[in-house]
Coordinates of C-alpha atoms in Angstrom, one line a residue:
Chain A
M123 CA 0.0 0.0 0.0
R124 CA 1.3 3.4 -1.0
V125 CA 0.9 6.4 1.3
S126 CA 1.4 9.9 -0.1
K127 CA 0.9 13.4 1.2
E128 CA 1.7 15.0 -2.2
I129 CA -0.8 15.9 -5.0
H130 CA 1.7 15.5 -7.8
E131 CA 2.8 12.1 -6.6
V132 CA -0.9 10.9 -6.6
Q133 CA -1.5 12.4 -10.0
K134 CA 1.5 10.6 -11.4
V135 CA 0.4 7.2 -10.0
V136 CA -3.1 7.7 -11.3
K137 CA -1.9 8.7 -14.7
D138 CA 0.2 5.5 -14.8
W139 CA -2.8 3.4 -13.8
T140 CA -5.1 5.0 -16.3
K141 CA -2.6 4.4 -19.1
K142 CA -2.5 0.7 -18.1
G143 CA -6.3 0.6 -18.4
K144 CA -6.8 0.2 -14.6
S145 CA -10.2 1.3 -13.2
I146 CA -10.0 3.4 -10.1
G147 CA -12.4 3.5 -7.1
F148 CA -12.1 6.5 -4.8
V149 CA -13.3 6.7 -1.2
P150 CA -13.0 10.3 0.3
T151 CA -13.0 10.4 4.1
M152 CA -12.0 12.6 7.0
G153 CA -10.4 9.6 8.7
F154 CA -11.2 8.0 12.1
L155 CA -12.5 5.1 10.0
H156 CA -15.5 3.0 11.2
E157 CA -17.6 0.2 9.8
G158 CA -19.4 2.6 7.5
H159 CA -16.1 3.6 5.8
I160 CA -15.1 0.0 5.7
R161 CA -18.2 -0.9 3.7
L162 CA -17.4 1.9 1.2
I163 CA -13.8 0.6 0.8
Q164 CA -15.1 -3.0 0.3
E165 CA -17.6 -1.8 -2.4
A166 CA -14.7 0.0 -4.1
R167 CA -12.5 -3.0 -3.7
K168 CA -15.1 -5.2 -5.4
E169 CA -15.7 -3.0 -8.4
N170 CA -12.3 -1.5 -9.3
D171 CA -8.7 -2.5 -10.2
K172 CA -7.3 0.1 -7.8
V173 CA -8.7 1.7 -4.7
I174 CA -7.7 5.2 -3.4
L175 CA -8.6 6.3 0.1
S176 CA -8.2 9.9 1.0
I177 CA -8.0 11.1 4.6
F178 CA -8.3 14.9 5.0
I179 CA -10.2 16.9 7.6
N180 CA -11.3 19.6 5.3
P181 CA -11.4 22.9 7.2
L182 CA -13.5 24.5 4.6
Q183 CA -16.6 22.5 5.5
F184 CA -16.5 23.3 9.2
G185 CA -18.5 26.4 10.3
V186 CA -17.7 28.8 13.1
G187 CA -18.2 27.0 16.4
E188 CA -18.1 23.6 14.8
D189 CA -15.7 20.9 16.0
L190 CA -12.8 21.3 13.6
D191 CA -10.2 21.3 16.4
T192 CA -11.7 18.4 18.3
Y193 CA -12.6 16.3 15.3
P194 CA -11.3 12.8 16.2
R195 CA -8.0 11.6 14.6
D196 CA -6.3 8.3 14.6
A197 CA -3.8 8.0 11.8
D198 CA -2.3 4.6 12.8
H199 CA -5.8 3.0 13.2
D200 CA -6.8 4.4 9.8
R201 CA -3.7 3.2 8.1
N202 CA -4.2 -0.4 9.5
I203 CA -7.7 -0.5 8.3
A204 CA -6.8 0.7 4.9
E205 CA -4.0 -2.0 4.7
E206 CA -6.4 -4.7 5.9
Q207 CA -9.0 -3.8 3.4
G208 CA -6.6 -3.8 0.4
V209 CA -6.5 -0.1 -0.3
D210 CA -3.8 0.6 -3.0
L211 CA -3.1 4.2 -2.2
V212 CA -3.8 6.4 0.8
F213 CA -3.8 10.1 0.1
L214 CA -3.4 12.2 3.3
P215 CA -2.4 15.7 2.4
E216 CA -1.6 18.6 4.8
N217 CA -3.9 21.6 4.9
A218 CA -1.1 23.7 3.3
T219 CA -0.9 21.2 0.4
M220 CA -4.7 21.4 -0.3
Y221 CA -5.0 25.1 0.4
P222 CA -1.6 26.8 -0.3
S223 CA -3.2 30.2 -0.7
P224 CA -6.6 31.8 -0.5
L225 CA -8.9 30.5 -3.3
T226 CA -9.5 32.7 -6.3
V227 CA -12.4 30.6 -7.6
E228 CA -15.1 29.9 -5.0
M229 CA -17.9 27.4 -5.2
S230 CA -21.3 27.6 -3.7
V231 CA -24.2 25.1 -3.6
T232 CA -27.4 27.0 -4.2
K233 CA -29.9 24.1 -4.1
R234 CA -30.5 20.9 -2.1
T235 CA -29.0 22.6 1.0
E236 CA -31.8 24.5 2.6
A237 CA -33.5 21.4 4.1
L238 CA -32.4 18.7 6.5
C239 CA -29.0 19.2 8.2
G240 CA -27.9 21.7 5.6
K241 CA -30.2 24.5 7.0
S242 CA -28.2 24.6 10.3
R243 CA -24.8 24.4 8.6
P244 CA -24.5 27.3 6.2
G245 CA -21.5 27.0 3.9
H246 CA -20.9 23.4 4.9
F247 CA -21.7 22.0 1.4
D248 CA -19.7 24.8 -0.3
G249 CA -16.7 23.4 1.5
V250 CA -17.6 19.8 0.6
V251 CA -17.9 20.5 -3.2
T252 CA -14.7 22.5 -3.2
V253 CA -12.6 19.7 -1.6
L254 CA -14.3 17.0 -3.7
T255 CA -13.6 19.0 -6.9
K256 CA -10.0 19.0 -5.9
L257 CA -9.9 15.4 -4.8
F258 CA -11.6 14.2 -8.0
N259 CA -9.1 16.1 -10.1
I260 CA -6.2 14.6 -8.1
T261 CA -7.5 11.0 -8.1
Q262 CA -9.3 10.9 -11.4
P263 CA -11.6 8.0 -10.3
D264 CA -14.0 5.9 -12.4
N265 CA -16.2 5.3 -9.4
T266 CA -16.6 7.2 -6.1
Y267 CA -18.3 5.9 -2.9
F268 CA -20.5 7.7 -0.4
G269 CA -22.7 6.4 2.3
M270 CA -26.5 6.9 2.2
K271 CA -26.5 7.7 5.9
D272 CA -25.7 11.3 4.8
A273 CA -28.2 11.3 2.0
Q274 CA -28.0 15.1 1.6
Q275 CA -24.3 14.9 0.9
V276 CA -25.0 12.2 -1.7
A277 CA -27.6 14.5 -3.3
V278 CA -25.1 17.4 -3.4
V279 CA -22.3 15.3 -4.8
D280 CA -24.8 14.0 -7.5
A281 CA -25.4 17.7 -8.4
L282 CA -21.7 18.5 -8.5
I283 CA -21.0 15.6 -10.8
N284 CA -23.9 16.4 -13.1
D285 CA -23.4 20.1 -13.2
H286 CA -19.7 19.9 -14.0
N287 CA -19.7 16.7 -16.2
I288 CA -17.2 15.0 -13.9
P289 CA -16.4 11.7 -15.5
V290 CA -17.0 9.6 -12.4
K291 CA -19.8 7.3 -11.3
L292 CA -21.3 8.1 -7.9
V293 CA -22.0 4.9 -6.0
A294 CA -24.3 5.5 -3.0
V295 CA -23.8 2.7 -0.5
P296 CA -26.6 1.6 1.8
T297 CA -26.3 2.6 5.5
V298 CA -24.6 -0.1 7.7
R299 CA -26.9 -1.0 10.6
E300 CA -26.7 -2.8 13.9
E301 CA -28.8 -6.0 14.2
D302 CA -31.7 -4.1 15.7
G303 CA -31.7 -1.6 12.8
L304 CA -29.9 1.3 14.4
A305 CA -27.7 3.1 11.8
K306 CA -24.0 2.5 12.8
S307 CA -22.2 5.7 13.9
S308 CA -19.1 6.4 15.9
R309 CA -21.5 8.7 17.9
N310 CA -23.6 5.7 19.2
I311 CA -21.2 5.1 22.0
H312 CA -22.3 8.4 23.6
L313 CA -25.9 7.0 24.0
T314 CA -27.0 6.0 27.5
E315 CA -28.2 2.5 27.9
K316 CA -31.8 3.6 27.9
E317 CA -31.3 5.8 24.8
R318 CA -29.5 2.9 23.0
K319 CA -32.5 0.7 23.7
E320 CA -34.9 3.3 22.3
A321 CA -32.8 4.4 19.3
P322 CA -33.8 1.6 16.9
A323 CA -37.2 3.3 16.9
I324 CA -35.8 5.9 14.5
Q325 CA -35.4 3.5 11.7
E326 CA -38.6 1.7 12.6
S327 CA -40.5 5.0 12.4
L328 CA -39.1 5.6 9.0
Q329 CA -40.3 2.2 7.9
I330 CA -43.7 3.0 9.3
G331 CA -43.8 6.1 7.1
R332 CA -42.7 4.1 4.1
Q333 CA -45.3 1.5 4.8
I334 CA -48.2 3.8 4.7
V335 CA -47.0 5.1 1.3
Q336 CA -46.9 1.5 0.2
E337 CA -50.5 1.3 1.3
G338 CA -51.4 4.2 -0.9
Q339 CA -50.9 7.4 1.1
K340 CA -49.8 10.3 -1.2
D341 CA -49.9 13.2 1.3
P342 CA -46.5 14.0 2.8
S343 CA -47.9 15.6 6.0
E344 CA -49.9 12.4 6.8
V345 CA -46.7 10.4 6.4
I346 CA -44.7 12.8 8.6
Q347 CA -47.4 12.7 11.2
A348 CA -47.5 8.9 11.4
T349 CA -43.7 8.8 11.6
Q350 CA -43.6 11.4 14.3
K351 CA -46.4 9.7 16.3
F352 CA -44.7 6.4 16.2
L353 CA -41.3 7.8 17.2
E354 CA -42.6 10.0 20.0
Q355 CA -44.3 7.0 21.6
R356 CA -41.0 5.0 21.6
T357 CA -38.2 7.4 22.5
H358 CA -37.5 10.2 25.0
G359 CA -35.1 11.8 22.5
K360 CA -36.2 15.3 21.2
I361 CA -37.1 15.2 17.5
D362 CA -35.0 17.9 15.6
Y363 CA -36.8 17.3 12.3
I364 CA -38.8 14.9 10.3
E365 CA -38.9 15.8 6.6
L366 CA -40.3 14.3 3.5
L367 CA -38.7 15.8 0.3
S368 CA -38.3 14.9 -3.3
Y369 CA -35.0 13.0 -4.0
P370 CA -32.4 13.9 -5.0
E371 CA -33.7 17.5 -5.4
L372 CA -34.6 17.8 -1.7
E373 CA -37.5 20.1 -2.4
S374 CA -40.8 20.2 -0.5
I375 CA -43.6 18.5 -2.4
E376 CA -47.4 18.5 -2.1
E377 CA -47.9 15.0 -3.3
I378 CA -45.8 11.9 -3.3
N379 CA -45.5 11.3 -7.0
R380 CA -41.8 10.8 -7.5
P381 CA -38.8 9.4 -5.5
V382 CA -38.7 10.9 -2.0
I383 CA -36.5 10.9 1.1
L384 CA -38.0 10.6 4.6
A385 CA -35.4 11.8 7.1
V386 CA -35.2 12.1 10.8
A387 CA -32.8 13.8 13.3
V388 CA -33.2 13.2 17.0
F389 CA -31.3 14.9 19.9
Y390 CA -30.3 12.6 22.8
E391 CA -28.5 13.8 25.9
K392 CA -25.0 13.9 24.4
V393 CA -25.5 13.2 20.7
R394 CA -27.8 13.8 17.7
L395 CA -28.6 10.9 15.5
I396 CA -29.8 11.0 11.9
D397 CA -31.3 8.4 9.6
N398 CA -33.3 8.3 6.4
V399 CA -35.2 6.1 4.0
I400 CA -35.5 6.8 0.3
F401 CA -38.3 5.2 -1.8
Y402 CA -40.4 5.6 -4.9
E403 CA -43.9 6.9 -5.0
D404 CA -45.2 3.3 -4.5
G405 CA -43.0 2.9 -1.3
E406 CA -40.5 0.6 -3.0
D407 CA -36.8 1.0 -2.2
Y408 CA -35.1 3.7 -4.3
T409 CA -32.3 2.2 -6.4
G410 CA -31.1 5.3 -8.3
Chain B
M242 CA -12.0 14.7 -38.3
R243 CA -14.8 13.7 -35.9
V244 CA -17.5 16.2 -35.1
S245 CA -19.7 15.6 -32.0
K246 CA -22.5 17.5 -30.2
E247 CA -22.7 14.9 -27.4
I248 CA -20.8 15.0 -24.1
H249 CA -20.8 11.2 -23.6
E250 CA -19.5 10.6 -27.1
V251 CA -16.5 13.0 -26.5
Q252 CA -15.8 11.4 -23.1
K253 CA -15.8 8.0 -24.7
V254 CA -13.3 9.0 -27.4
V255 CA -11.1 10.7 -24.9
K256 CA -11.1 7.7 -22.6
D257 CA -10.1 5.6 -25.5
W258 CA -7.2 7.9 -26.4
T259 CA -6.0 8.2 -22.8
K260 CA -5.9 4.4 -22.5
K261 CA -3.8 4.3 -25.7
G262 CA -1.4 6.8 -24.1
K263 CA -2.2 9.6 -26.5
S264 CA -1.6 13.1 -25.3
I265 CA -4.5 15.5 -25.8
G266 CA -4.4 19.2 -26.6
F267 CA -7.5 21.3 -26.1
V268 CA -8.5 24.6 -27.6
P269 CA -11.7 26.1 -26.3
T270 CA -13.3 28.7 -28.5
M271 CA -16.6 30.5 -29.2
G272 CA -16.2 29.9 -32.9
F273 CA -15.8 32.4 -35.8
L274 CA -12.2 31.3 -35.9
H275 CA -9.5 33.8 -36.9
E276 CA -5.7 33.8 -37.1
G277 CA -5.4 33.9 -33.3
H278 CA -7.3 30.7 -32.9
I279 CA -5.4 29.1 -35.7
R280 CA -2.2 29.9 -33.9
L281 CA -3.6 28.2 -30.8
I282 CA -4.6 25.1 -32.8
Q283 CA -1.1 25.0 -34.4
E284 CA 0.6 25.1 -31.0
A285 CA -1.7 22.3 -29.8
R286 CA -1.1 20.3 -33.0
K287 CA 2.7 20.5 -32.5
E288 CA 2.7 19.4 -28.9
N289 CA 0.0 16.7 -28.7
D290 CA -1.0 13.4 -30.3
K291 CA -4.7 14.5 -30.5
V292 CA -6.2 17.9 -30.8
I293 CA -9.8 18.8 -29.6
L294 CA -11.4 22.1 -30.6
S295 CA -14.6 23.1 -28.8
I296 CA -17.0 25.7 -30.3
F297 CA -19.6 26.9 -27.9
I298 CA -20.9 30.4 -27.4
N299 CA -21.3 30.2 -23.6
P300 CA -24.4 32.2 -22.6
L301 CA -23.2 32.2 -19.0
Q302 CA -20.3 34.6 -19.7
F303 CA -22.4 37.2 -21.4
G304 CA -23.8 40.0 -19.2
V305 CA -27.1 41.8 -19.6
G306 CA -26.9 44.0 -22.6
E307 CA -23.9 42.2 -24.0
D308 CA -23.9 40.8 -27.6
L309 CA -24.9 37.2 -27.0
D310 CA -27.6 37.2 -29.7
T311 CA -25.4 39.0 -32.3
Y312 CA -22.2 37.2 -31.5
P313 CA -20.9 36.2 -35.0
R314 CA -21.3 32.6 -36.1
D315 CA -20.0 30.7 -39.1
A316 CA -20.1 27.0 -38.6
D317 CA -18.9 26.0 -42.1
H318 CA -16.0 28.3 -42.0
D319 CA -15.0 27.0 -38.6
R320 CA -15.2 23.4 -39.6
N321 CA -13.1 24.0 -42.7
I322 CA -10.4 25.7 -40.6
A323 CA -10.4 22.9 -38.1
E324 CA -10.1 20.3 -40.9
E325 CA -7.2 22.2 -42.6
Q326 CA -5.4 22.6 -39.3
G327 CA -5.6 18.9 -38.5
V328 CA -8.0 19.0 -35.6
D329 CA -9.0 15.4 -34.5
L330 CA -12.3 16.2 -32.8
V331 CA -14.6 19.2 -32.9
F332 CA -17.0 19.4 -30.0
L333 CA -19.9 21.7 -30.7
P334 CA -22.6 21.2 -28.1
E335 CA -26.0 22.8 -27.9
N336 CA -26.9 25.1 -25.0
A337 CA -29.4 22.4 -23.7
T338 CA -26.6 19.9 -23.7
M339 CA -24.2 22.0 -21.7
Y340 CA -26.9 23.5 -19.4
P341 CA -29.8 21.0 -19.3
S342 CA -31.1 22.5 -16.0
P343 CA -30.3 25.4 -13.7
L344 CA -27.0 24.8 -11.9
T345 CA -27.0 23.7 -8.3
V346 CA -23.3 24.3 -7.9
E347 CA -22.2 27.8 -8.8
M348 CA -18.7 29.2 -9.3
S349 CA -17.4 32.7 -8.7
V350 CA -14.1 34.3 -9.3
T351 CA -13.3 36.5 -6.3
K352 CA -9.8 37.8 -7.3
R353 CA -8.1 38.9 -10.6
T354 CA -11.4 40.3 -11.9
E355 CA -11.6 43.8 -10.5
A356 CA -9.1 45.3 -12.8
L357 CA -8.7 45.7 -16.6
C358 CA -11.7 44.6 -18.7
G359 CA -13.1 42.5 -15.8
K360 CA -14.3 45.6 -13.8
S361 CA -16.8 46.5 -16.5
R362 CA -18.0 42.9 -17.0
P363 CA -19.4 41.6 -13.7
G364 CA -20.0 37.9 -13.7
H365 CA -18.2 37.4 -17.0
F366 CA -15.4 35.3 -15.5
D367 CA -17.8 33.3 -13.3
G368 CA -19.3 32.1 -16.6
V369 CA -15.9 31.5 -18.1
V370 CA -14.7 29.2 -15.2
T371 CA -18.0 27.3 -15.1
V372 CA -17.9 26.4 -18.8
L373 CA -14.1 25.6 -18.7
T374 CA -14.6 23.3 -15.7
K375 CA -17.2 21.5 -17.7
L376 CA -15.1 21.4 -20.9
F377 CA -12.0 20.2 -19.0
N378 CA -14.0 17.4 -17.5
I379 CA -15.4 16.5 -20.9
T380 CA -12.2 16.6 -22.9
Q381 CA -9.6 15.6 -20.2
P382 CA -6.7 17.4 -21.9
D383 CA -3.0 17.2 -21.0
N384 CA -2.5 20.8 -22.4
T385 CA -4.9 23.6 -23.0
Y386 CA -4.2 26.7 -25.2
F387 CA -5.2 30.3 -24.6
G388 CA -4.1 33.5 -26.3
M389 CA -2.2 36.2 -24.3
K390 CA -4.3 38.9 -26.0
D391 CA -6.8 38.3 -23.2
A392 CA -4.2 38.1 -20.5
Q393 CA -6.8 38.5 -17.8
Q394 CA -8.6 35.4 -19.0
V395 CA -5.2 33.6 -18.9
A396 CA -4.7 34.7 -15.3
V397 CA -8.2 33.5 -14.3
V398 CA -7.7 30.1 -16.0
D399 CA -4.4 29.8 -14.2
A400 CA -6.2 30.4 -10.9
L401 CA -8.9 27.9 -11.8
I402 CA -6.4 25.2 -12.6
N403 CA -4.3 25.8 -9.5
D404 CA -7.2 26.1 -7.1
H405 CA -8.9 23.0 -8.3
N406 CA -5.8 20.9 -9.1
I407 CA -7.0 20.3 -12.6
P408 CA -4.4 18.0 -14.2
V409 CA -3.9 20.1 -17.3
K410 CA -1.0 22.4 -18.4
L411 CA -2.0 25.9 -19.4
V412 CA -0.2 27.1 -22.5
A413 CA -0.4 30.8 -23.0
V414 CA 0.3 31.6 -26.6
P415 CA 1.7 35.0 -27.6
T416 CA -0.5 37.4 -29.4
V417 CA -0.5 37.2 -33.1
R418 CA 0.4 40.6 -34.7
E419 CA 0.2 42.5 -38.0
E420 CA 3.5 43.4 -39.5
D421 CA 3.3 46.9 -38.0
G422 CA 2.7 45.4 -34.5
L423 CA -1.1 45.8 -34.2
A424 CA -2.6 42.9 -32.3
K425 CA -4.7 40.8 -34.7
S426 CA -8.4 41.0 -34.0
S427 CA -11.6 40.3 -36.0
R428 CA -12.6 43.8 -34.8
N429 CA -9.7 45.6 -36.6
I430 CA -11.8 45.7 -39.8
H431 CA -14.1 48.2 -38.1
L432 CA -11.2 50.8 -37.8
T433 CA -11.3 53.7 -40.2
E434 CA -8.2 54.1 -42.4
K435 CA -6.9 56.9 -40.2
E436 CA -7.5 54.8 -37.0
R437 CA -5.8 51.8 -38.6
K438 CA -2.7 53.9 -39.2
E439 CA -2.6 55.1 -35.7
A440 CA -3.5 51.8 -33.9
P441 CA 0.1 50.3 -33.9
A442 CA 0.9 53.1 -31.4
I443 CA -0.9 51.0 -28.8
Q444 CA 1.7 48.2 -28.9
E445 CA 4.5 50.8 -29.3
S446 CA 3.4 52.7 -26.2
L447 CA 3.5 49.4 -24.2
Q448 CA 7.0 48.8 -25.4
I449 CA 7.9 52.4 -24.3
G450 CA 6.6 51.5 -20.9
R451 CA 8.6 48.3 -20.8
Q452 CA 11.7 50.1 -22.0
I453 CA 11.8 52.6 -19.1
V454 CA 11.4 49.7 -16.7
Q455 CA 14.4 48.1 -18.5
E456 CA 16.3 51.3 -17.9
G457 CA 15.6 51.1 -14.1
Q458 CA 12.2 52.7 -13.4
K459 CA 10.4 51.0 -10.5
D460 CA 7.5 53.3 -10.1
P461 CA 4.3 52.1 -11.7
S462 CA 2.8 55.6 -12.1
E463 CA 5.9 56.8 -13.9
V464 CA 5.6 53.9 -16.4
I465 CA 1.9 54.5 -16.9
Q466 CA 2.4 58.2 -17.4
A467 CA 5.1 57.6 -20.1
T468 CA 2.9 55.1 -21.8
Q469 CA -0.1 57.4 -21.8
K470 CA 1.9 60.4 -23.0
F471 CA 3.4 58.5 -25.9
L472 CA 0.0 57.0 -26.9
E473 CA -1.9 60.3 -26.6
Q474 CA 0.5 62.0 -29.0
R475 CA 0.0 59.3 -31.6
T476 CA -3.7 58.4 -31.7
H477 CA -7.0 60.2 -31.5
G478 CA -8.6 57.1 -29.8
K479 CA -9.9 57.7 -26.3
I480 CA -7.9 55.8 -23.7
D481 CA -10.2 53.6 -21.6
Y482 CA -7.5 52.4 -19.3
I483 CA -3.8 52.0 -18.9
E484 CA -3.0 49.8 -15.9
L485 CA 0.2 48.2 -14.5
L486 CA -0.5 45.3 -12.2
S487 CA 1.3 42.3 -10.7
Y488 CA 1.0 39.2 -12.9
P489 CA -0.8 36.8 -12.7
E490 CA -2.4 38.2 -9.5
L491 CA -3.6 41.4 -11.2
E492 CA -3.2 43.5 -8.1
S493 CA -2.1 47.1 -7.8
I494 CA 1.5 47.4 -6.7
E495 CA 3.6 50.3 -5.3
E496 CA 6.9 49.1 -6.8
I497 CA 7.8 47.0 -9.8
N498 CA 9.6 44.2 -8.0
R499 CA 7.9 41.1 -9.6
P500 CA 6.3 40.1 -12.9
V501 CA 3.9 42.7 -14.1
I502 CA 1.3 43.3 -16.9
L503 CA 1.1 46.7 -18.6
A504 CA -2.3 46.8 -20.4
V505 CA -4.2 49.3 -22.5
A506 CA -7.7 49.6 -23.9
V507 CA -8.5 52.3 -26.4
F508 CA -11.9 53.3 -27.8
Y509 CA -12.1 54.1 -31.5
E510 CA -15.2 55.2 -33.3
K511 CA -16.8 51.8 -33.7
V512 CA -14.5 49.5 -31.8
R513 CA -12.5 49.1 -28.6
L514 CA -9.0 47.6 -28.9
I515 CA -7.0 46.0 -26.1
D516 CA -3.3 45.0 -25.9
N517 CA -0.8 44.2 -23.2
V518 CA 2.8 43.3 -22.5
I519 CA 4.0 41.2 -19.6
F520 CA 7.5 41.4 -18.2
Y521 CA 9.7 40.8 -15.2
E522 CA 10.9 43.6 -12.9
D523 CA 14.0 44.1 -15.1
G524 CA 11.8 44.6 -18.2
E525 CA 12.6 41.2 -19.8
D526 CA 9.8 39.2 -21.4
Y527 CA 7.7 37.2 -19.0
T528 CA 8.0 33.5 -19.9
G529 CA 5.8 32.0 -17.1

């Protein structure tokens, strides 16, 4: 496994692979790898000749008061996982390598960001598309892998790729779950025992919402109400939002007549959990 | 010579060339090709296995009241020139192909645009970097060719490539000139006979400015004054601007102690002409 901090080194390796006809899968991360990341790497490993993992805590996507300084880091752990999973190249640049001087060309995401988590994180997705533009140009992948846990990020990356004709296929990988259905997250360890027992209700409530669409419900507010009622009865967590939006546009709709996302965020004592389900107008799983 | 209107067709051809180890030179244009463009194509032809020419009048870079509708077009003429010059692939997309829906990710150029022609064309370079990002992703070139006549555009493209780590080399091609030094332009035919006789003074005045730097002058305002004095004595055209700025940053400077651009724009009766010279602090030609 190669490890590089240098953009020109990675571009050289990639050019060499491309000339040899090797397909490249790319998994961008901010490190501190967990089971969700491993699933992304495994998907990339299955589908490509070469796999590149990037580890870069992108300062541009952190807002004022967000946890840039305390964001968890564990370089040795990450490197071991990458090695075990058969990654070919790890790119872990310094800040000064990625942002040597203030940017002249700035990017902003003007749609798909006003709902869900985006509305409380202004500028976050501007930073995401900027770093991804750079990373895609550096790694030149055929395929790139993102987890559906952050469905809004997937929707924004989808827009970036389409708007700019980036020659990469976006692979959205299903959320990895515990046996009881709770979406895996490094934050789950901060749940109390009682909260942990209640938390699977988040995913259950989303499935309830989906089920009533399957049974013919077309009214988003009815679906949201049923989801909320179910969830409130089963957890003491405070609901931050329950939203039902068109997918991937993430726009409010009056009738469920196209693919939609039903998404929930719940505050527990020390942690906020998110989850979502995406389905067609008949309630069947969305497959892109 | 292949001609294509389709993004996916071009991306397929390019992928095939890349796998075969062919180098690709790319010349983006808005068509109505003249000698300046031909020089760009010839440079690309010399330095690459394959040459792609794009012809696309990019609506995004035209401001309100600018001449998008009356911008000259001559598809047959352009195709003949491309064929004669040995272009391998002409990409001429429709508007609806390049912009099938409103953009979600927008780009803006926040530096290098407040001086020279940029200050009177707000948003122009935002449109330029957007279309070039798309075109670079579609054509995946090793080298791309721009004329130094529009030095500000070259400076902005340089920033785009650096900021986003685009794996392409920017080749800035010297301005093509008439025998008497006047920069070639399709607009020159709109000069009266008298104006045409005076117009070479634009380039001469820039060389005067450069010469006094060669002789030791470090003060930008002295250089500008000498250039202006020379030019005013030799032409009836109205000077729009004479600016001396750092290059490629295009920032005002107090002392000539780095590469600089000395640039002029002159209004004649029916046409506005621009020209520039770029040199080091000792007055020697800038070579990048």
